[in-house]
Every structure is written in structure tokens, then in C-alpha cells.
């Protein structure tokens, strides 16, 4: 995949529309990966990444304690651009602030607009590259054939039925992230990923095999699931490794954390947070 340390004019133009899938991977204070959908993510010049914030999620907190991030953008022409960037600063006014709030998605929204713009320094950019449709088809077929044999032995009530259904939808987009050796998160498409039980995800490495082979047994990983209706869910867990099932290789991840990142209120779903009484008004 083509790699550089700057955006060219075609990259800048391609990343400008808000009608795209933009993902930002961050690292939380415990050193674990986190993934957020940020459709406003775009290039702010040859060496700059920026995005507009309208909701308060964990990613905007993580970047202030650990500026290392990774991004992935899938545009309407099914081309992917991904890379690494260092969070630098945020502003609540300025030309970029005005630009974001003039975009139709935010200008005509009756409930919220962009209130903060975040700026990141580009470290590395890869792509554009098209989706490997033949390999994805083979990976999806292999995952479906071997997935049930990789199911957890007992249901644990981790994924709710809605979440499990999302991961098993053929039209859902899924992306996996983990923290690389350099401390930056890595983010890779895993459209082939499914949930054979409510506590495990499985996927064939036939697609994006060169990237997925660097995911090692025992690592913590996060998987972000997204539908075209902008419904999404984030899970995190322990990667068990790659196994041979029915003559094919399959990766397995045990889920131990589930997070709703959809507005208006993002929050942890599993383990279920303890309810605390309201003591201040």
C-alpha cells in the first residue's frame, strides 16, 4: 500500500465531504484501544488532520493524555485512506470552526453544531486503496463456515441481542484496532467479522492478512461495528489467537467490554455500571 507523510491535493479533496466513514482510534489511560466514528474528519492541509466535535465522547478525552492516534477514512468511491497522527490542540473559534459549521450536516441541524475543532499533525498516510472485494468475499465465506465452531462454550450475557445481530449483519462495516509496538493504535477493516456467541467475535484473516498478522495472541483489541443507518457499537476484549477450524484459519476474540458511542449519550454497557444516587441538584 502506498505510504507517505503528507496529503496530496487528491487526498485533501477526497476527505473534504462529510458523507464518508471516518474513524479515529485512540489509546485510553490504561493503554487500551478505542475507536470513534468521526465523519467530520478531514485533511486540513498537506501535514494536518482535523475534525469537528459536537458530542463529548471518550476519544476527545484520550487524545489529551495520549496524543497518538490512527485514522481510517472510507469514501463513497470505496477507497480507503488510513494513517497515524499526533493530536496537537483544539480551538473553539477560527476559520476552520466557521467552515465546519457551514457544512449542511451541521448548519441545518436543529439540535447541535460543531463546538470545538481538533487539530492533529500527520505522521503517516497510506492509500488510497480500494476494498479487496474478492478477498473480502472469501474471508466472509470462510468466517461463516468456521464461525460456529469458534463459539464460546457458554453464553455470558456480554453482547445484547441487538449488538450480536449487528455484528452478524452482512451489510455491517467492522473495524479492528489494537496498539502497535510504536505506541500508536492500528486500525484495520474486518468486514468478515461475526459474533457466533454473545461473548466472542471471530474472523478469517484471508482479507487484510498482512496487517492482521501483526495482531498477536494475548493482545487487547477493540472492534467497531457500524451500519449504513449510522448505528454503531464498540467492543473490546482479549485476542485468543489464530486457530485451524475445518481446515481454515480463524481468529478469535473474547469480549469483556461493550460501549455505546452513539449520541446523544455515550456510555459503557458491559460490565454494567453501578447505579449511583443523585446527591447534587
Short mmCIF file of C-alpha atoms in Angstrom, two decimals:
data_model
loop_
_atom_site.label_atom_id
_atom_site.label_comp_id
_atom_site.label_asym_id
_atom_site.label_seq_id
_atom_site.Cartn_x
_atom_site.Cartn_y
_atom_site.Cartn_z
CA UNK A 1 0.00 0.00 0.00
CA UNK A 2 1.31 3.44 -0.98
CA UNK A 3 2.64 5.34 2.02
CA UNK A 4 3.73 8.97 2.53
CA UNK A 5 3.97 11.62 5.24
CA UNK A 6 1.72 14.20 3.54
CA UNK A 7 -1.71 14.57 1.90
CA UNK A 8 -1.69 15.45 -1.79
CA UNK A 9 -4.37 17.57 -3.49
CA UNK A 10 -6.46 14.49 -4.38
CA UNK A 11 -6.41 13.31 -0.75
CA UNK A 12 -7.49 16.72 0.54
CA UNK A 13 -10.39 16.90 -1.93
CA UNK A 14 -11.50 13.31 -1.27
CA UNK A 15 -11.57 13.74 2.51
CA UNK A 16 -13.49 17.04 2.48
CA UNK A 17 -17.13 15.77 2.15
CA UNK A 18 -18.89 14.73 5.36
CA UNK A 19 -20.62 11.85 3.52
CA UNK A 20 -17.98 9.26 4.36
CA UNK A 21 -16.95 6.88 7.12
CA UNK A 22 -14.27 8.48 9.26
CA UNK A 23 -12.81 6.59 12.21
CA UNK A 24 -10.37 7.76 14.84
CA UNK A 25 -8.51 5.24 17.03
CA UNK A 26 -7.10 6.45 20.34
CA UNK A 27 -5.40 4.93 23.39
CA UNK A 28 -7.04 5.20 26.82
CA UNK A 29 -5.12 5.78 30.10
CA UNK A 30 -4.89 2.00 30.62
CA UNK A 31 -3.16 1.60 27.25
CA UNK A 32 -6.20 0.03 25.57
CA UNK A 33 -7.52 0.89 22.08
CA UNK A 34 -10.69 2.89 21.49
CA UNK A 35 -12.45 3.68 18.18
CA UNK A 36 -14.85 6.54 17.43
CA UNK A 37 -16.90 7.41 14.34
CA UNK A 38 -15.99 10.97 13.30
CA UNK A 39 -17.47 11.79 9.88
CA UNK A 40 -16.10 15.35 10.06
CA UNK A 41 -12.51 14.05 9.97
CA UNK A 42 -10.62 15.56 7.04
CA UNK A 43 -7.28 16.91 5.88
CA UNK A 44 -6.51 20.48 6.94
CA UNK A 45 -3.53 20.75 4.61
CA UNK A 46 -0.66 18.53 3.45
CA UNK A 47 0.52 17.79 7.02
CA UNK A 48 -2.63 18.30 9.10
CA UNK A 49 -5.63 16.23 10.13
CA UNK A 50 -8.62 17.92 11.75
CA UNK A 51 -12.14 17.16 12.88
CA UNK A 52 -15.10 18.98 14.37
CA UNK A 53 -16.58 17.91 17.71
CA UNK A 54 -20.28 18.12 18.53
CA UNK A 55 -20.58 15.42 21.21
CA UNK A 56 -18.44 14.54 24.21
CA UNK A 57 -17.01 11.04 23.87
CA UNK A 58 -14.01 9.25 25.33
CA UNK A 59 -11.76 9.81 22.29
CA UNK A 60 -11.67 13.57 22.88
CA UNK A 61 -10.50 12.89 26.43
CA UNK A 62 -7.95 10.24 25.46
CA UNK A 63 -6.07 12.47 22.98
CA UNK A 64 -5.26 15.00 25.69
CA UNK A 65 -3.40 12.41 27.79
CA UNK A 66 -2.02 10.38 24.87
CA UNK A 67 -1.79 12.27 21.53
CA UNK A 68 -1.03 9.15 19.44
CA UNK A 69 -3.92 8.34 17.12
CA UNK A 70 -4.73 6.38 13.98
CA UNK A 71 -7.38 7.25 11.42
CA UNK A 72 -9.22 5.42 8.65
CA UNK A 73 -11.48 7.05 6.08
CA UNK A 74 -13.69 5.13 3.64
CA UNK A 75 -15.07 7.42 0.93
CA UNK A 76 -18.12 6.89 -1.28
CA UNK A 77 -15.95 5.55 -4.11
CA UNK A 78 -14.96 2.66 -1.75
CA UNK A 79 -11.40 3.91 -1.39
CA UNK A 80 -9.62 3.74 1.95
CA UNK A 81 -7.06 6.15 3.33
CA UNK A 82 -5.53 5.45 6.72
CA UNK A 83 -2.62 6.65 8.78
CA UNK A 84 -1.21 7.97 12.05
CA UNK A 85 -1.39 11.43 13.56
CA UNK A 86 -0.45 13.26 16.75
CA UNK A 87 -3.12 15.38 18.45
CA UNK A 88 -1.82 18.92 18.86
CA UNK A 89 -4.55 21.27 20.05
CA UNK A 90 -8.22 22.24 19.96
CA UNK A 91 -9.94 25.58 19.28
CA UNK A 92 -13.44 26.95 19.74
CA UNK A 93 -13.22 29.65 17.08
CA UNK A 94 -11.40 30.47 13.88
CA UNK A 95 -11.78 29.82 10.13
CA UNK A 96 -11.96 26.03 10.47
CA UNK A 97 -14.63 26.40 13.18
CA UNK A 98 -16.72 28.51 10.79
CA UNK A 99 -16.09 26.11 7.91
CA UNK A 100 -17.32 23.07 9.81
CA UNK A 101 -20.46 24.84 10.99
CA UNK A 102 -21.26 25.91 7.43
CA UNK A 103 -21.40 22.31 6.25
CA UNK A 104 -25.02 21.18 5.61
CA UNK A 105 -24.82 18.38 8.19
CA UNK A 106 -24.26 20.91 10.97
CA UNK A 107 -25.63 24.18 9.58
CA UNK A 108 -29.17 22.82 9.29
CA UNK A 109 -29.11 20.59 12.38
CA UNK A 110 -31.64 21.83 14.93
CA UNK A 111 -30.00 20.03 17.86
CA UNK A 112 -26.25 20.52 17.68
CA UNK A 113 -23.40 22.15 15.81
CA UNK A 114 -19.64 21.91 15.98
CA UNK A 115 -18.39 23.48 19.21
CA UNK A 116 -14.69 22.50 19.06
CA UNK A 117 -12.18 21.83 16.29
CA UNK A 118 -9.32 19.42 16.95
CA UNK A 119 -6.01 19.63 15.08
CA UNK A 120 -3.53 16.79 14.60
CA UNK A 121 -0.12 16.61 12.93
CA UNK A 122 0.05 13.95 10.22
CA UNK A 123 2.73 11.31 10.85
CA UNK A 124 1.97 8.80 8.11
CA UNK A 125 -0.65 8.29 5.41
CA UNK A 126 -1.42 5.15 3.39
CA UNK A 127 -3.67 4.82 0.37
CA UNK A 128 -5.93 5.44 -1.36
CA UNK A 129 -6.64 1.78 -1.96
CA UNK A 130 -9.85 0.05 -2.99
CA UNK A 131 -11.65 -2.54 -0.95
CA UNK A 132 -10.31 -6.03 -1.85
CA UNK A 133 -13.76 -7.36 -2.77
CA UNK A 134 -12.69 -10.85 -3.86
CA UNK A 135 -10.61 -11.43 -0.72
CA UNK A 136 -13.37 -9.99 1.45
CA UNK A 137 -15.86 -12.37 -0.15
CA UNK A 138 -13.58 -15.33 0.51
CA UNK A 139 -12.93 -14.16 4.09
CA UNK A 140 -16.64 -13.74 4.76
CA UNK A 141 -17.39 -17.20 3.42
CA UNK A 142 -14.58 -18.75 5.50
CA UNK A 143 -15.75 -16.96 8.63
CA UNK A 144 -19.33 -18.13 8.15
CA UNK A 145 -18.19 -21.72 7.58
CA UNK A 146 -15.91 -21.86 10.61
CA UNK A 147 -17.52 -19.29 12.91
CA UNK A 148 -19.88 -21.52 14.89
CA UNK A 149 -17.05 -23.90 15.72
CA UNK A 150 -15.28 -20.97 17.35
CA UNK A 151 -18.20 -20.00 19.59
CA UNK A 152 -17.61 -19.62 23.31
CA UNK A 153 -18.73 -22.63 25.32
CA UNK A 154 -21.14 -20.63 27.46
CA UNK A 155 -23.24 -17.53 26.88
CA UNK A 156 -22.23 -14.81 29.34
CA UNK A 157 -24.69 -12.01 28.63
CA UNK A 158 -21.96 -9.71 27.30
CA UNK A 159 -23.47 -8.64 23.97
CA UNK A 160 -27.15 -7.78 23.96
CA UNK A 161 -29.20 -9.34 21.12
CA UNK A 162 -29.13 -6.04 19.19
CA UNK A 163 -25.32 -5.90 19.34
CA UNK A 164 -24.90 -9.54 18.35
CA UNK A 165 -27.28 -9.04 15.43
CA UNK A 166 -25.28 -6.01 14.23
CA UNK A 167 -22.01 -7.96 14.13
CA UNK A 168 -23.71 -10.74 12.18
CA UNK A 169 -25.24 -8.50 9.54
CA UNK A 170 -23.70 -8.99 6.09
CA UNK A 171 -24.04 -5.28 5.30
CA UNK A 172 -22.43 -4.03 8.55
CA UNK A 173 -18.97 -2.50 8.46
CA UNK A 174 -16.49 -3.69 11.09
CA UNK A 175 -13.01 -2.47 12.00
CA UNK A 176 -10.47 -3.83 14.48
CA UNK A 177 -7.91 -1.79 16.41
CA UNK A 178 -5.00 -2.54 18.71
CA UNK A 179 -1.93 -0.70 19.98
CA UNK A 180 1.18 -1.27 17.88
CA UNK A 181 4.78 -1.60 19.02
CA UNK A 182 5.39 2.12 18.39
CA UNK A 183 2.59 3.10 20.78
CA UNK A 184 0.26 4.25 18.00
CA UNK A 185 -3.05 2.44 17.57
CA UNK A 186 -3.60 0.36 14.44
CA UNK A 187 -6.96 0.19 12.67
CA UNK A 188 -7.85 -2.41 10.02
CA UNK A 189 -11.14 -3.32 8.26
CA UNK A 190 -12.59 -6.69 9.31
CA UNK A 191 -15.88 -6.71 7.41
CA UNK A 192 -15.78 -10.51 7.66
CA UNK A 193 -16.08 -10.45 11.47
CA UNK A 194 -19.09 -12.19 13.09
CA UNK A 195 -20.36 -12.97 16.59
CA UNK A 196 -21.05 -16.72 16.97
CA UNK A 197 -21.94 -16.11 20.64
CA UNK A 198 -22.60 -13.11 22.85
CA UNK A 199 -19.06 -13.15 24.25
CA UNK A 200 -16.87 -13.86 21.21
CA UNK A 201 -16.03 -12.46 17.80
CA UNK A 202 -14.38 -14.46 15.02
CA UNK A 203 -12.89 -13.54 11.66
CA UNK A 204 -10.90 -15.08 8.83
CA UNK A 205 -7.58 -13.33 8.04
CA UNK A 206 -7.92 -14.01 4.30
CA UNK A 207 -8.60 -10.28 3.76
CA UNK A 208 -6.05 -7.76 5.06
CA UNK A 209 -3.82 -10.68 6.08
CA UNK A 210 -0.59 -8.64 6.03
CA UNK A 211 -1.99 -6.20 8.62
CA UNK A 212 -3.86 -8.76 10.71
CA UNK A 213 -0.81 -11.00 11.10
CA UNK A 214 0.73 -8.37 13.39
CA UNK A 215 -2.15 -8.83 15.85
CA UNK A 216 -0.64 -11.21 18.38
CA UNK A 217 -2.18 -13.69 20.78
CA UNK A 218 -2.85 -12.09 24.13
CA UNK A 219 -3.21 -8.54 22.85
CA UNK A 220 -6.15 -6.36 23.79
CA UNK A 221 -8.17 -5.31 20.76
CA UNK A 222 -11.27 -3.25 20.03
CA UNK A 223 -13.81 -3.89 17.25
CA UNK A 224 -16.13 -1.16 15.99
CA UNK A 225 -19.34 -2.20 14.22
CA UNK A 226 -21.33 0.21 12.06
CA UNK A 227 -24.44 0.06 9.83
CA UNK A 228 -25.33 2.36 6.97
CA UNK A 229 -28.00 3.88 9.25
CA UNK A 230 -25.12 5.12 11.42
CA UNK A 231 -25.98 2.64 14.20
CA UNK A 232 -22.78 1.58 15.89
CA UNK A 233 -21.27 -0.30 18.80
CA UNK A 234 -17.75 -0.71 20.16
CA UNK A 235 -16.47 -3.81 21.95
CA UNK A 236 -13.10 -4.59 23.44
CA UNK A 237 -11.53 -7.83 24.53
CA UNK A 238 -8.72 -10.34 24.55
CA UNK A 239 -7.40 -11.75 21.27
CA UNK A 240 -7.05 -15.51 21.74
CA UNK A 241 -5.02 -16.02 18.58
CA UNK A 242 -5.47 -17.82 15.25
CA UNK A 243 -6.71 -21.40 15.11
CA UNK A 244 -7.35 -24.02 12.46
CA UNK A 245 -11.03 -24.93 12.16
CA UNK A 246 -12.38 -27.17 9.39
CA UNK A 247 -9.12 -26.77 7.52
CA UNK A 248 -9.19 -22.95 7.63
CA UNK A 249 -7.59 -20.30 9.83
CA UNK A 250 -9.81 -18.22 12.08
CA UNK A 251 -9.07 -15.51 14.63
CA UNK A 252 -10.96 -15.36 17.94
CA UNK A 253 -11.52 -12.52 20.36
CA UNK A 254 -13.27 -12.81 23.73
CA UNK A 255 -15.35 -9.72 24.54
CA UNK A 256 -15.11 -8.22 28.04
CA UNK A 257 -16.28 -4.61 27.46
CA UNK A 258 -19.12 -3.06 25.44
CA UNK A 259 -19.62 0.66 24.77
CA UNK A 260 -22.36 2.70 23.12
CA UNK A 261 -20.80 5.61 21.26
CA UNK A 262 -23.99 6.86 19.60
CA UNK A 263 -25.28 10.30 20.55
CA UNK A 264 -26.93 11.81 22.43
CA UNK A 265 -25.46 9.90 25.41
CA UNK A 266 -22.39 7.69 25.03
CA UNK A 267 -21.55 5.24 27.75
CA UNK A 268 -20.43 1.83 28.92
CA UNK A 269 -22.93 -1.01 28.58
CA UNK A 270 -20.93 -4.01 29.84
CA UNK A 271 -19.83 -4.54 32.54
CA UNK A 272 -23.00 -2.78 33.62
CA UNK A 273 -22.01 0.39 35.51
CA UNK A 274 -23.08 0.67 39.11
CA UNK A 275 -26.07 2.93 39.64
CA UNK A 276 -25.27 5.84 41.92
CA UNK A 277 -27.81 8.04 43.68
CA UNK A 278 -28.13 11.67 42.67
CA UNK A 279 -26.91 13.78 45.58
CA UNK A 280 -26.45 17.16 43.91
CA UNK A 281 -29.03 19.21 42.05
#
